[in-house]
mmCIF file of C-alpha atoms in Angstrom:
data_model
loop_
_atom_site.group_PDB
_atom_site.id
_atom_site.type_symbol
_atom_site.label_atom_id
_atom_site.label_comp_id
_atom_site.label_asym_id
_atom_site.label_seq_id
_atom_site.Cartn_x
_atom_site.Cartn_y
_atom_site.Cartn_z
ATOM 1 C CA MET R 786 -67.462 77.090 -134.667
ATOM 2 C CA GLU R 787 -69.449 78.726 -131.862
ATOM 3 C CA LYS R 788 -68.501 78.992 -128.212
ATOM 4 C CA ILE R 789 -69.757 81.035 -125.277
ATOM 5 C CA ASN R 790 -67.146 83.337 -123.744
ATOM 6 C CA GLU R 791 -66.872 84.801 -120.239
ATOM 7 C CA ASN R 792 -68.929 87.877 -121.233
ATOM 8 C CA ASN R 793 -72.006 85.743 -121.988
ATOM 9 C CA THR R 794 -71.638 86.404 -125.674
ATOM 10 C CA SER R 795 -71.064 83.812 -128.315
ATOM 11 C CA ASP R 796 -67.953 83.859 -130.444
ATOM 12 C CA ILE R 797 -68.332 82.659 -134.016
ATOM 13 C CA GLU R 798 -65.315 82.270 -136.236
ATOM 14 C CA SER R 799 -65.983 83.735 -139.645
ATOM 15 C CA ASP R 800 -64.641 82.427 -142.940
ATOM 16 C CA ASN R 801 -61.739 84.878 -142.855
ATOM 17 C CA GLY R 802 -60.602 83.693 -139.403
ATOM 18 C CA GLU R 803 -61.877 86.722 -137.486
ATOM 19 C CA VAL R 804 -64.018 86.176 -134.424
ATOM 20 C CA GLU R 805 -67.474 87.744 -134.525
ATOM 21 C CA VAL R 806 -69.146 88.381 -131.179
ATOM 22 C CA HIS R 807 -72.939 88.144 -130.841
ATOM 23 C CA GLU R 808 -75.027 88.739 -127.723
ATOM 24 C CA ILE R 809 -76.345 85.458 -126.385
ATOM 25 C CA TYR R 810 -79.792 86.955 -125.675
ATOM 26 C CA ASN R 811 -80.241 87.572 -129.412
ATOM 27 C CA LYS R 812 -79.960 83.865 -130.188
ATOM 28 C CA SER R 813 -83.389 82.331 -130.714
ATOM 29 C CA ASN R 814 -82.388 78.949 -129.287
ATOM 30 C CA PHE R 815 -81.413 80.708 -126.045
ATOM 31 C CA ILE R 816 -84.280 83.164 -125.688
ATOM 32 C CA ASN R 817 -86.875 80.485 -126.498
ATOM 33 C CA GLY R 818 -85.265 77.911 -124.214
ATOM 34 C CA ARG R 819 -85.810 77.001 -120.592
ATOM 35 C CA GLY R 820 -82.774 78.958 -119.403
ATOM 36 C CA ALA R 821 -84.224 82.286 -120.523
ATOM 37 C CA ARG R 822 -87.649 81.900 -118.901
ATOM 38 C CA LEU R 823 -86.822 84.578 -116.334
ATOM 39 C CA VAL R 824 -85.681 86.935 -119.103
ATOM 40 C CA ARG R 825 -88.995 86.440 -120.938
ATOM 41 C CA ILE R 826 -91.034 87.063 -117.766
ATOM 42 C CA LEU R 827 -89.052 90.185 -116.922
ATOM 43 C CA SER R 828 -89.452 91.476 -120.473
ATOM 44 C CA GLU R 829 -93.247 91.324 -120.043
ATOM 45 C CA PHE R 830 -93.034 93.706 -117.081
ATOM 46 C CA VAL R 831 -90.513 96.045 -118.710
ATOM 47 C CA GLY R 832 -92.483 96.117 -121.973
ATOM 48 C CA VAL R 833 -95.679 97.183 -120.192
ATOM 49 C CA GLN R 834 -93.759 99.741 -118.137
ATOM 50 C CA ASP R 835 -92.345 101.296 -121.327
ATOM 51 C CA ALA R 836 -95.778 101.386 -122.965
ATOM 52 C CA LEU R 837 -97.291 103.110 -119.916
ATOM 53 C CA ARG R 838 -94.473 105.658 -119.787
ATOM 54 C CA ASP R 839 -95.013 106.404 -123.471
ATOM 55 C CA GLU R 840 -98.590 107.328 -122.496
ATOM 56 C CA GLY R 841 -97.407 109.547 -119.635
ATOM 57 C CA ILE R 842 -98.251 107.090 -116.862
ATOM 58 C CA PHE R 843 -95.399 106.910 -114.373
ATOM 59 C CA PHE R 844 -96.944 105.684 -111.119
ATOM 60 C CA THR R 845 -98.529 102.260 -111.113
ATOM 61 C CA VAL R 846 -99.383 99.432 -108.769
ATOM 62 C CA VAL R 847 -98.258 96.022 -109.935
ATOM 63 C CA VAL R 848 -100.214 92.959 -108.854
ATOM 64 C CA PHE R 849 -98.503 89.623 -109.262
ATOM 65 C CA GLY R 850 -100.526 86.497 -109.854
ATOM 66 C CA SER R 851 -100.130 83.013 -111.142
ATOM 67 C CA SER R 852 -101.873 81.205 -113.917
ATOM 68 C CA ARG R 853 -100.698 77.950 -112.390
ATOM 69 C CA SER R 854 -103.082 77.764 -109.459
ATOM 70 C CA LEU R 855 -105.452 74.835 -109.223
ATOM 71 C CA SER R 856 -108.987 75.094 -110.516
ATOM 72 C CA GLN R 857 -111.692 74.294 -107.968
ATOM 73 C CA GLU R 858 -112.333 70.938 -109.687
ATOM 74 C CA LYS R 859 -108.656 69.922 -109.680
ATOM 75 C CA TYR R 860 -108.317 71.075 -106.090
ATOM 76 C CA GLU R 861 -111.307 68.989 -104.968
ATOM 77 C CA SER R 862 -110.060 65.939 -106.886
ATOM 78 C CA LYS R 863 -106.560 66.221 -105.451
ATOM 79 C CA LYS R 864 -107.964 66.804 -101.965
ATOM 80 C CA ARG R 865 -110.156 63.675 -102.225
ATOM 81 C CA ASN R 866 -107.253 61.529 -103.452
ATOM 82 C CA LEU R 867 -104.942 62.750 -100.709
ATOM 83 C CA GLY R 868 -107.724 62.323 -98.145
ATOM 84 C CA ARG R 869 -108.306 58.700 -99.191
ATOM 85 C CA LYS R 870 -104.617 57.880 -98.966
ATOM 86 C CA LEU R 871 -104.290 59.569 -95.583
ATOM 87 C CA GLU R 872 -107.407 57.757 -94.345
ATOM 88 C CA LYS R 873 -105.707 54.410 -95.075
ATOM 89 C CA PHE R 874 -102.774 55.435 -92.896
ATOM 90 C CA LYS R 875 -105.162 56.611 -90.180
ATOM 91 C CA GLU R 876 -106.898 53.208 -90.212
ATOM 92 C CA GLN R 877 -103.551 51.429 -89.929
ATOM 93 C CA ILE R 878 -102.598 53.571 -86.942
ATOM 94 C CA THR R 879 -106.027 53.184 -85.298
ATOM 95 C CA ASN R 880 -105.917 49.392 -85.722
ATOM 96 C CA ASN R 881 -102.308 49.172 -84.491
ATOM 97 C CA ILE R 882 -101.098 47.851 -87.836
ATOM 98 C CA ALA R 883 -97.363 48.362 -88.184
ATOM 99 C CA ILE R 884 -96.187 51.035 -90.591
ATOM 100 C CA ASP R 885 -92.717 50.610 -92.018
ATOM 101 C CA GLU R 886 -90.291 53.486 -92.539
ATOM 102 C CA GLU R 887 -91.129 53.836 -96.233
ATOM 103 C CA GLU R 888 -94.871 54.080 -95.493
ATOM 104 C CA LEU R 889 -94.192 56.622 -92.767
ATOM 105 C CA LYS R 890 -92.232 58.778 -95.218
ATOM 106 C CA GLU R 891 -95.092 58.491 -97.716
ATOM 107 C CA CYS R 892 -97.613 59.484 -95.042
ATOM 108 C CA GLU R 893 -95.568 62.556 -94.080
ATOM 109 C CA LYS R 894 -95.226 63.486 -97.753
ATOM 110 C CA LEU R 895 -99.002 63.204 -98.245
ATOM 111 C CA LYS R 896 -99.710 65.315 -95.159
ATOM 112 C CA LYS R 897 -97.296 67.984 -96.383
ATOM 113 C CA GLU R 898 -98.934 68.001 -99.841
ATOM 114 C CA PHE R 899 -102.396 68.189 -98.260
ATOM 115 C CA ARG R 900 -101.365 71.201 -96.138
ATOM 116 C CA LYS R 901 -99.815 72.827 -99.206
ATOM 117 C CA ILE R 902 -102.923 72.617 -101.403
ATOM 118 C CA ARG R 903 -105.126 73.638 -98.482
ATOM 119 C CA LYS R 904 -102.961 76.728 -97.877
ATOM 120 C CA ILE R 905 -103.158 77.675 -101.562
ATOM 121 C CA LYS R 906 -106.937 77.623 -101.419
ATOM 122 C CA MET R 907 -107.057 79.433 -98.059
ATOM 123 C CA ASP R 908 -104.802 82.161 -99.458
ATOM 124 C CA ARG R 909 -107.202 82.542 -102.374
ATOM 125 C CA GLY R 910 -110.169 82.756 -99.976
ATOM 126 C CA ILE R 911 -111.848 79.609 -101.296
ATOM 127 C CA LEU R 912 -111.928 77.601 -98.057
#
């Protein structure tokens, strides 16, 4: 039977009744799981650092980026969809049509999302 102890290692009882201790980070179901995502990301940086040091390179500049940013097409599509939805709220307000609390929350959520995607593109110098 396997259990995780307070030292973040797993204890496995062997056939002879002794407890074998294994590091949890060596378990493939842990290291490949969601919980170890940070460990995998960090290992990418440390692995490159070790390779550079092996080549005698000790001073580097690290640039962080994200592969999760929106493409221009997805950005434009999302912007149009948010714009259309916000335009409906604007028409309701302009025409003095009552907006209930739920709609108001939705409108605020849309405005926040619109500002968020706009900021992402401004930060990337696209707007």
